[in-house]
PDB file of C-alpha atoms in Angstrom:
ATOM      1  CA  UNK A   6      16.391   1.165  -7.456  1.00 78.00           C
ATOM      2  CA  UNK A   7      13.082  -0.766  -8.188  1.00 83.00           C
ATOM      3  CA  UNK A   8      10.172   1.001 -10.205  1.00 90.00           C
ATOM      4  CA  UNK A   9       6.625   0.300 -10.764  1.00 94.00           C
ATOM      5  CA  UNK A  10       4.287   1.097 -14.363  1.00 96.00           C
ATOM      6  CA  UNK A  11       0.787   0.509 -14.617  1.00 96.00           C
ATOM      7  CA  UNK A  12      -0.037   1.437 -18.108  1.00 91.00           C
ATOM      8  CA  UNK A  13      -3.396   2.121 -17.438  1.00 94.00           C
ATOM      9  CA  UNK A  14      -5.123   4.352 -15.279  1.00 94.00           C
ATOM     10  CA  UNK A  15      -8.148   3.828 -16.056  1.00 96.00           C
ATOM     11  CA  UNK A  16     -10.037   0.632 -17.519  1.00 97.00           C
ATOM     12  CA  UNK A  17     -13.577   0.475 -18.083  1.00 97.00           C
ATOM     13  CA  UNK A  18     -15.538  -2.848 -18.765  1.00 97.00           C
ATOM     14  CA  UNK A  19     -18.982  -4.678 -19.230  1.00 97.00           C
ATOM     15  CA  UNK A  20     -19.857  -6.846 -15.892  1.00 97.00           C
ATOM     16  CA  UNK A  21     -18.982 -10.928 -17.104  1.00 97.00           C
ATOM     17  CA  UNK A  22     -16.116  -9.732 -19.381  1.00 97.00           C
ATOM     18  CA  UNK A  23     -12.861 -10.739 -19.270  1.00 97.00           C
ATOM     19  CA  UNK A  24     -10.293  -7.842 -18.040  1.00 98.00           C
ATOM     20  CA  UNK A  25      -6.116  -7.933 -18.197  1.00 97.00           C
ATOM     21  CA  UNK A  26      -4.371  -4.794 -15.706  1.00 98.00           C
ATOM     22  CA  UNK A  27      -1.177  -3.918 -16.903  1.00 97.00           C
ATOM     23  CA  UNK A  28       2.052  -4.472 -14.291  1.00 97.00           C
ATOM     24  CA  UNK A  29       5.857  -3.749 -15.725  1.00 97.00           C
ATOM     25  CA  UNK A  30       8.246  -3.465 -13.301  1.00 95.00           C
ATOM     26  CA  UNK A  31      12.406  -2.246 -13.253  1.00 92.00           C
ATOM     27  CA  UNK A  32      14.402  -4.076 -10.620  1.00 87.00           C
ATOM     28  CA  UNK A  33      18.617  -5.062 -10.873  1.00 82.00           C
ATOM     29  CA  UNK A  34      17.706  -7.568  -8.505  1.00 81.00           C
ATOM     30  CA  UNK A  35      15.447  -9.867  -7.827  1.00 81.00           C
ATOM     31  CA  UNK A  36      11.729  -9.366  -6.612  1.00 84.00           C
ATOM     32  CA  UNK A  37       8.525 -10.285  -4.622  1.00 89.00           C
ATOM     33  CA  UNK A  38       5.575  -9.177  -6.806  1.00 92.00           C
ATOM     34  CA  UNK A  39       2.324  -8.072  -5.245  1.00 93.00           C
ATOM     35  CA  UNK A  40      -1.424  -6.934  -6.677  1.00 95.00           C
ATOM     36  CA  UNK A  41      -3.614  -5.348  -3.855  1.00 94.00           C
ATOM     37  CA  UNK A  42      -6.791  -3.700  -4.346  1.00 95.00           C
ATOM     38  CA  UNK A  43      -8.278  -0.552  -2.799  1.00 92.00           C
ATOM     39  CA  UNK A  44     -12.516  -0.400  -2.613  1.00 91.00           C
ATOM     40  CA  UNK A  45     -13.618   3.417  -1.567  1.00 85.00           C
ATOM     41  CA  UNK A  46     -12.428   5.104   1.141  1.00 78.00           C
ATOM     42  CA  UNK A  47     -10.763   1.887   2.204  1.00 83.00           C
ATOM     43  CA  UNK A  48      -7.596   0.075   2.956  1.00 85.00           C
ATOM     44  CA  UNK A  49      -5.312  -1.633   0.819  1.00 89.00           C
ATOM     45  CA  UNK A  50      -6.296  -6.078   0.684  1.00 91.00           C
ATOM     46  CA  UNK A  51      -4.120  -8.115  -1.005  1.00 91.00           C
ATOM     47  CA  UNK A  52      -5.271  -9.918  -4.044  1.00 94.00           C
ATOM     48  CA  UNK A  53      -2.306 -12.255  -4.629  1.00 93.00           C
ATOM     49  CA  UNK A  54       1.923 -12.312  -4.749  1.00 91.00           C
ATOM     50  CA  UNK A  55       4.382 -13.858  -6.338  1.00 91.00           C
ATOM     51  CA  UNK A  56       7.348 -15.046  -3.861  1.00 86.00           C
ATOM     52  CA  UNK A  57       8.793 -17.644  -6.080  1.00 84.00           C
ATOM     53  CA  UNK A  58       7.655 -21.238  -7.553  1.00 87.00           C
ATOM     54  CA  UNK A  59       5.013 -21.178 -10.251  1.00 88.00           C
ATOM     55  CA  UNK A  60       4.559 -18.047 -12.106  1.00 90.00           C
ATOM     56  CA  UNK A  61       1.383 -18.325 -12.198  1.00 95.00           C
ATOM     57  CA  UNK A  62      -0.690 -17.419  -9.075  1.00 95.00           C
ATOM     58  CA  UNK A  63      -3.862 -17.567  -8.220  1.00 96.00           C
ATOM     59  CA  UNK A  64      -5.390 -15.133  -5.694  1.00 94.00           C
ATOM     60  CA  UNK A  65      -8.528 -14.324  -3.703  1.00 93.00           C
ATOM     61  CA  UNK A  66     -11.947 -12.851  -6.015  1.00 93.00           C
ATOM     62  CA  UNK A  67     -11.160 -15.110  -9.050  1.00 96.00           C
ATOM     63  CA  UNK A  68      -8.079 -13.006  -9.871  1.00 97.00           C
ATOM     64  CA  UNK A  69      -4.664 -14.547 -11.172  1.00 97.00           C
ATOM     65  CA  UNK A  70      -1.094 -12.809 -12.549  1.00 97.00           C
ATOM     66  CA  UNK A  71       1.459 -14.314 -14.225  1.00 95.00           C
ATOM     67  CA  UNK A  72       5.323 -13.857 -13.456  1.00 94.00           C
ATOM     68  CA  UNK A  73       7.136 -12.859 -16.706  1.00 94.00           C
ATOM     69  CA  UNK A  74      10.817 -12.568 -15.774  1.00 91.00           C
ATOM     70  CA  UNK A  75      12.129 -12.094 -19.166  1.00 92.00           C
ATOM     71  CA  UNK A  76       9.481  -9.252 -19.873  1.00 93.00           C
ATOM     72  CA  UNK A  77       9.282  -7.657 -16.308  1.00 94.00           C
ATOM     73  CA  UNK A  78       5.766  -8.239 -16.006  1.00 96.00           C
ATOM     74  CA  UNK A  79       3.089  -9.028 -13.862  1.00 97.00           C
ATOM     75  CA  UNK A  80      -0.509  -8.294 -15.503  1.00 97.00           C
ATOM     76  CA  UNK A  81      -3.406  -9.279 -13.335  1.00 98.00           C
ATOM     77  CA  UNK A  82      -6.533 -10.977 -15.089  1.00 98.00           C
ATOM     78  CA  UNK A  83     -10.063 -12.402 -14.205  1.00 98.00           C
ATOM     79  CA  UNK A  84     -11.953 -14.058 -16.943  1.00 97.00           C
ATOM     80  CA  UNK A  85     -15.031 -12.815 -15.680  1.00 97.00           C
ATOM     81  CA  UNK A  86     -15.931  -9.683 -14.004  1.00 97.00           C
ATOM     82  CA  UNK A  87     -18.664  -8.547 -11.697  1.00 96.00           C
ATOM     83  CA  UNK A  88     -19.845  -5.441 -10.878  1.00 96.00           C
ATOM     84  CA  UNK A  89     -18.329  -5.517  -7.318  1.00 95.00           C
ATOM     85  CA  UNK A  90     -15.046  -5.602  -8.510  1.00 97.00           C
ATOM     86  CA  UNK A  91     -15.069  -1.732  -9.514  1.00 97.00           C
ATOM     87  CA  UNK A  92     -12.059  -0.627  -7.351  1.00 96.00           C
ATOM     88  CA  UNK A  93      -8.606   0.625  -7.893  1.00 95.00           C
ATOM     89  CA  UNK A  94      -6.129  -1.769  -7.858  1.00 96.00           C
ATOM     90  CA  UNK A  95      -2.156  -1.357  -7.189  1.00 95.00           C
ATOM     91  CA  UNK A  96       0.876  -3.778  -8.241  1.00 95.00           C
ATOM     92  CA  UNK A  97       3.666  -3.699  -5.899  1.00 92.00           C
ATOM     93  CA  UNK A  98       7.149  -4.847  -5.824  1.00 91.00           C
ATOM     94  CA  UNK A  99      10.067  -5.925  -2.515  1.00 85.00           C
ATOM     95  CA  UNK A 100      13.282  -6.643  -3.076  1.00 76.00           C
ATOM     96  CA  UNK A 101      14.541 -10.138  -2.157  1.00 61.00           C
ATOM     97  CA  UNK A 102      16.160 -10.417   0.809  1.00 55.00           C
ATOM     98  CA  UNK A 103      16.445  -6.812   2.035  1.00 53.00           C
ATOM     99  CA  UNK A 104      15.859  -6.384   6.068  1.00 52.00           C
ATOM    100  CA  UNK A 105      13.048  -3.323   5.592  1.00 63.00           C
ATOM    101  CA  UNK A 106      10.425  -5.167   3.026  1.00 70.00           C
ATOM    102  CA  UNK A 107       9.183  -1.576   2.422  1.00 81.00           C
ATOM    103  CA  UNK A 108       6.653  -1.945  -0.615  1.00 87.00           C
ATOM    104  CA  UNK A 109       7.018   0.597  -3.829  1.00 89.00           C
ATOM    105  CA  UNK A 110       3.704   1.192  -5.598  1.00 92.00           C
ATOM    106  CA  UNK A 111       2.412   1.739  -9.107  1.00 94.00           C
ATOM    107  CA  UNK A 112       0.166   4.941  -9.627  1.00 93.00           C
ATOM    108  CA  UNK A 113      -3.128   2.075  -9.736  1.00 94.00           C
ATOM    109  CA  UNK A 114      -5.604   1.273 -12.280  1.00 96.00           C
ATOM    110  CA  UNK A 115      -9.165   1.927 -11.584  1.00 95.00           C
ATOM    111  CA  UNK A 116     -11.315  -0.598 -12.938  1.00 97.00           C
ATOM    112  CA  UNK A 117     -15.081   0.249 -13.865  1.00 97.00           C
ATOM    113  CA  UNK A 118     -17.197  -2.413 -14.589  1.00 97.00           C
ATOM    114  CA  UNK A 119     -20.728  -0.921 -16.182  1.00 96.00           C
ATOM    115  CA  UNK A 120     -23.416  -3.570 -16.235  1.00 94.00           C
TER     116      UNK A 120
ATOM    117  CA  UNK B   4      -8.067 -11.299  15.996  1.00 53.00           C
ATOM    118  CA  UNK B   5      -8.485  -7.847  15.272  1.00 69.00           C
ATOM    119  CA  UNK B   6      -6.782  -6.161  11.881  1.00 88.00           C
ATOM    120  CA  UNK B   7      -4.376  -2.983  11.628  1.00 93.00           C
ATOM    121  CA  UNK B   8      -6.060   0.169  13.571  1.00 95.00           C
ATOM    122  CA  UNK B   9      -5.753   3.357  12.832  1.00 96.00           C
ATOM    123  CA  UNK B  10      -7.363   5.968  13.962  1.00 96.00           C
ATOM    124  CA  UNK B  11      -8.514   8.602  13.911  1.00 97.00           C
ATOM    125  CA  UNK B  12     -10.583   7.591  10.247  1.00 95.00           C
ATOM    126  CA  UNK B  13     -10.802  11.212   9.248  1.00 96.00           C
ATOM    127  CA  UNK B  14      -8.520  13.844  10.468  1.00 98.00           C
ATOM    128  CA  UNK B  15      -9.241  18.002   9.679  1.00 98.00           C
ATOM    129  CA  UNK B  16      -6.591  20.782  10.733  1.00 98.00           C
ATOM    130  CA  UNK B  17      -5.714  24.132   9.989  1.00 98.00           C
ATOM    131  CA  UNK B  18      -2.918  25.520   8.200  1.00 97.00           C
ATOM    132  CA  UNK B  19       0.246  25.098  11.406  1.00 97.00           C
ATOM    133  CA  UNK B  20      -1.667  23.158  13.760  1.00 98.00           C
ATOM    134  CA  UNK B  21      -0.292  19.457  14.863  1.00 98.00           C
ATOM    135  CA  UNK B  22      -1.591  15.865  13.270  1.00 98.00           C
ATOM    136  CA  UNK B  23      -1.054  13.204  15.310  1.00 98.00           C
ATOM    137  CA  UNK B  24      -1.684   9.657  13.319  1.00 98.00           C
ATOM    138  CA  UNK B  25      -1.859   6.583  15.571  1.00 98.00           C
ATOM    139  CA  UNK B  26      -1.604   3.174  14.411  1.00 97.00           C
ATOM    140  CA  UNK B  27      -2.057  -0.260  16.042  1.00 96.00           C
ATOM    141  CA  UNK B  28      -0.594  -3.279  14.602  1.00 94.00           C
ATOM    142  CA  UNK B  29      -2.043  -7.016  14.439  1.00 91.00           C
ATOM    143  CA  UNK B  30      -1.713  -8.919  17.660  1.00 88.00           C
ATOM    144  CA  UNK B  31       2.130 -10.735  17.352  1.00 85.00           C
ATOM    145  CA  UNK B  32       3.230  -7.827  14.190  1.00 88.00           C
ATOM    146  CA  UNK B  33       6.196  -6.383  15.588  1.00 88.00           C
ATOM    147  CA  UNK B  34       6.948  -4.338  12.613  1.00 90.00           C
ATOM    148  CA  UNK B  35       4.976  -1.085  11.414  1.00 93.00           C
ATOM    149  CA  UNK B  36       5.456   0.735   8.048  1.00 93.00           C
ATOM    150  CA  UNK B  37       3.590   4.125   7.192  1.00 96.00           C
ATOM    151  CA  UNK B  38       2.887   4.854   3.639  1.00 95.00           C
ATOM    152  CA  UNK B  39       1.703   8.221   2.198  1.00 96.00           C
ATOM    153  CA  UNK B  40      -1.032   8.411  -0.672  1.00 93.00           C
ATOM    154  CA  UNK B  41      -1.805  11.752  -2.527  1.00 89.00           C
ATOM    155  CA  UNK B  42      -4.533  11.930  -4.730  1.00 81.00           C
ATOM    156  CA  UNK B  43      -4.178  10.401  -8.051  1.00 76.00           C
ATOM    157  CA  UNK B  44      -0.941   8.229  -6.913  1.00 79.00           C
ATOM    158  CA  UNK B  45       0.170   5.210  -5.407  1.00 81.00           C
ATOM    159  CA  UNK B  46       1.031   4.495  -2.002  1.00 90.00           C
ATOM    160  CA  UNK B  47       4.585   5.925  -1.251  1.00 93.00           C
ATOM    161  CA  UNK B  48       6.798   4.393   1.884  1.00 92.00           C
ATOM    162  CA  UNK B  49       7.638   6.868   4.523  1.00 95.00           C
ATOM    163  CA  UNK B  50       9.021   4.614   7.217  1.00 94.00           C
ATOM    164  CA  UNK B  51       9.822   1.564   8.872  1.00 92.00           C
ATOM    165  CA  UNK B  52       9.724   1.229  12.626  1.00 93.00           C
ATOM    166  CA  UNK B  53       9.886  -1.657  15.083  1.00 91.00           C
ATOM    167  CA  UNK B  54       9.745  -1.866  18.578  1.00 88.00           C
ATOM    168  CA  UNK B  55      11.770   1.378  19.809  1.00 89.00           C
ATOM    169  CA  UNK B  56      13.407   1.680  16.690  1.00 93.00           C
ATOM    170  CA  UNK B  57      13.257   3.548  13.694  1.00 94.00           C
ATOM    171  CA  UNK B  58      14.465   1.052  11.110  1.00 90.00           C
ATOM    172  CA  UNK B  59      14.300   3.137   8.071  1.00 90.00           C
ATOM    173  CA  UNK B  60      12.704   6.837   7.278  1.00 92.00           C
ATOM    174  CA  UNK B  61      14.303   6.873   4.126  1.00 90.00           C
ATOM    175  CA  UNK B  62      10.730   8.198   2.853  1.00 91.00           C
ATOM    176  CA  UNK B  63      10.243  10.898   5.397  1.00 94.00           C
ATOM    177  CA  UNK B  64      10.299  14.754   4.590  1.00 94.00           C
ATOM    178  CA  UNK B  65      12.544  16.245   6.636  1.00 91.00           C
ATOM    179  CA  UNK B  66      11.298  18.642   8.394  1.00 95.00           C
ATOM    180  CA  UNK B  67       7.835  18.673  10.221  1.00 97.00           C
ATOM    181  CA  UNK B  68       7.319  15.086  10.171  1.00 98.00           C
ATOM    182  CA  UNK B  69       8.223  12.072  13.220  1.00 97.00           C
ATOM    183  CA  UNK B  70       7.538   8.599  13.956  1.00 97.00           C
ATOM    184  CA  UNK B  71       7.709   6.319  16.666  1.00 96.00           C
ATOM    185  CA  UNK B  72       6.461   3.087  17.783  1.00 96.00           C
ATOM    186  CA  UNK B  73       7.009   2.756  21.691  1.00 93.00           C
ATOM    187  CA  UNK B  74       7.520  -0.125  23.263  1.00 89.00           C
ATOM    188  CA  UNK B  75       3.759  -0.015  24.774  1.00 89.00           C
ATOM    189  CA  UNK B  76       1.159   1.574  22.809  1.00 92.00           C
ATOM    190  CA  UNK B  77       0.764   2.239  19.170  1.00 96.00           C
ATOM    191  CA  UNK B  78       2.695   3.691  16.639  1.00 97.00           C
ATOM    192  CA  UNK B  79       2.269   7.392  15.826  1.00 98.00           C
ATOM    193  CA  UNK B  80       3.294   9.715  13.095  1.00 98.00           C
ATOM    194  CA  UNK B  81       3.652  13.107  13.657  1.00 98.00           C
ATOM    195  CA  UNK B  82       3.212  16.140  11.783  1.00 98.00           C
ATOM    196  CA  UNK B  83       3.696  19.113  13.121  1.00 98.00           C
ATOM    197  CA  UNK B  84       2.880  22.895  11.468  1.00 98.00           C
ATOM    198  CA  UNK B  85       0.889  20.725   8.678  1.00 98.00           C
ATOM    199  CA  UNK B  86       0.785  22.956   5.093  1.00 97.00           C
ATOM    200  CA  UNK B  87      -2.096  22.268   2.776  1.00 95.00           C
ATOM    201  CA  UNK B  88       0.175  19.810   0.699  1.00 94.00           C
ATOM    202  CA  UNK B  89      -0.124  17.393   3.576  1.00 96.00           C
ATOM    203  CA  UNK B  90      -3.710  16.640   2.552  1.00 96.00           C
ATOM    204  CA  UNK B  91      -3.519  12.764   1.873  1.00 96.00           C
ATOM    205  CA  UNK B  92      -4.810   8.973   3.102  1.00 95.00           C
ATOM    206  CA  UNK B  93      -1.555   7.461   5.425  1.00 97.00           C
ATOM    207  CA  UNK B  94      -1.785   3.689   5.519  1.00 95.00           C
ATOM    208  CA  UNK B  95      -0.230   1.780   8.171  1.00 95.00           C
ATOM    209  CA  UNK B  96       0.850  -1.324   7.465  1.00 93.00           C
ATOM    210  CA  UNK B  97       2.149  -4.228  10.106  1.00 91.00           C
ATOM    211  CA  UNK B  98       4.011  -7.978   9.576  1.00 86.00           C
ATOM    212  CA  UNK B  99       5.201 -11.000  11.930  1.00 82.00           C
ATOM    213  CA  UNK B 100       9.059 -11.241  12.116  1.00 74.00           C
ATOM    214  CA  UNK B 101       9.150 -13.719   9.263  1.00 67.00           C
ATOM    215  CA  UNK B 102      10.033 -12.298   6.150  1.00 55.00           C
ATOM    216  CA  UNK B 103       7.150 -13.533   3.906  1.00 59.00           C
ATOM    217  CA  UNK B 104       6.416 -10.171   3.386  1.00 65.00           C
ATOM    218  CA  UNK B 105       2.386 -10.883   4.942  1.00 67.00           C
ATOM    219  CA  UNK B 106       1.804  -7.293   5.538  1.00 82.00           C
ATOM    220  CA  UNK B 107      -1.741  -6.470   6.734  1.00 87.00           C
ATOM    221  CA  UNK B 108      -2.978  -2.447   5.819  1.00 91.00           C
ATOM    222  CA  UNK B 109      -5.312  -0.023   7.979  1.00 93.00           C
ATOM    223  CA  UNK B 110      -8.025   1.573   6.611  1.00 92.00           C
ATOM    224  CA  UNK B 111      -6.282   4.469   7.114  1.00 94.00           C
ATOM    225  CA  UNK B 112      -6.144   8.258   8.249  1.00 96.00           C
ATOM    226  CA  UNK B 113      -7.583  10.921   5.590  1.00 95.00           C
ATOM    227  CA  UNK B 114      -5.894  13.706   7.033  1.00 97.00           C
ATOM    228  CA  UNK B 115      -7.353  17.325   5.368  1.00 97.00           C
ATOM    229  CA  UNK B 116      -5.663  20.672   5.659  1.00 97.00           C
ATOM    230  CA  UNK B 117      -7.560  23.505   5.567  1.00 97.00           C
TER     231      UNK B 117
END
């Protein structure tokens, strides 16, 4: 069975600082990685995911992850923050090659940035 | 080229009465997942329908709750005799028939039991 930690719940930060959200994951197999990030009262959009290739990936809003296989990691940065990007933002995990794709969720970090 | 519907956006019952959640996937997205949120957690799969089939509900109470996804019309979940402890946002969630795992989500149904 796959699992999903986001070490932070919540992580507060000046507008045009740099910000890191935390991603571990448990898997026995291999996995598709996934960051996607929730505004209020809205749907899930996805920010960026790792299939395979370079584990680094760059994804919509100035936001990147790197793939750390030997760490089970997936931390989501953006050098630079703005105060639109307060929202709370999920990491995700699929299993390779399974017929369902059915995503499993960390709890989210919400990310405050103050001006 | 519209995105996931769901409707309705907001959704208020009383303690035993029936929800019905309907979802309409992207234009060519056969597939349709449904995924449960409570407050303070992450999304949580409930099930994984295509066309006429139920796939996998692996994530489905059993009791009170149904899905299907006819072959016209949108998909619906069911709840039926809803307890306060269904109070949540349900994302739907649709993808094309490759598996590049492109899933689009509704804005989802905040469905509140009172």
């Amino acid at each position: 069975a796959q699992s999903v930690t986001q070490l932070d719940s919540q992580v507060p930060v000046f507008e045009e600082a740099p910000v890191e959200l935390r991603c571990n994951y448990s898997s026995s197999v291999s996995v598709y990685l996934f960051w996607y990030v929730q505004y209020p009262n809205q749907g899930l959009q996805l920010l960026l995911k790792y299939l395979s290739g370079s584990t680094l990936v760059k994804g919509i809003n100035g936001f990147e992850a790197e793939f750390n296989k030997s760490q089970t990691s997936f931390h989501l940065r953006k050098p630079s923050v703005h105060i639109s990007d307060t929202a709370e933002y999920f990491c995700a995990v699929s299993t390779y090659g399974g017929s369902q794709g059915n995503l499993i969720f960390g709890k989210g970090t919400k990310l405050s940035v103050k001006p | 080229n519209a995105g996931v519907m769901q409707n309705p956006r907001h959704l208020v019952r009383r303690r035993g009465q029936e929800a019905r959640l309907r979802c309409s996937p992207m234009k060519g997205h056969s597939h349709v997942y449904w995924y449960r949120q409570l407050p303070e957690e992450g999304l949580k799969f409930m099930v994984y329908l295509q066309k006429e089939n139920i796939i996998d509900e692996s994530g489905m109470p059993k009791e009170r709750f149904s899905a299907e996804f006819p072959k016209e019309g949108p998909s619906i979940l069911r709840i039926q005799q809803v307890v306060r402890g269904d109070s949540a946002a349900y994302f739907c969630a649709s993808r094309r028939d490759t598996a590049n795992y492109g899933y689009t989500f509704g804005s989802g149904t905040r469905l509140t039991v009172v």
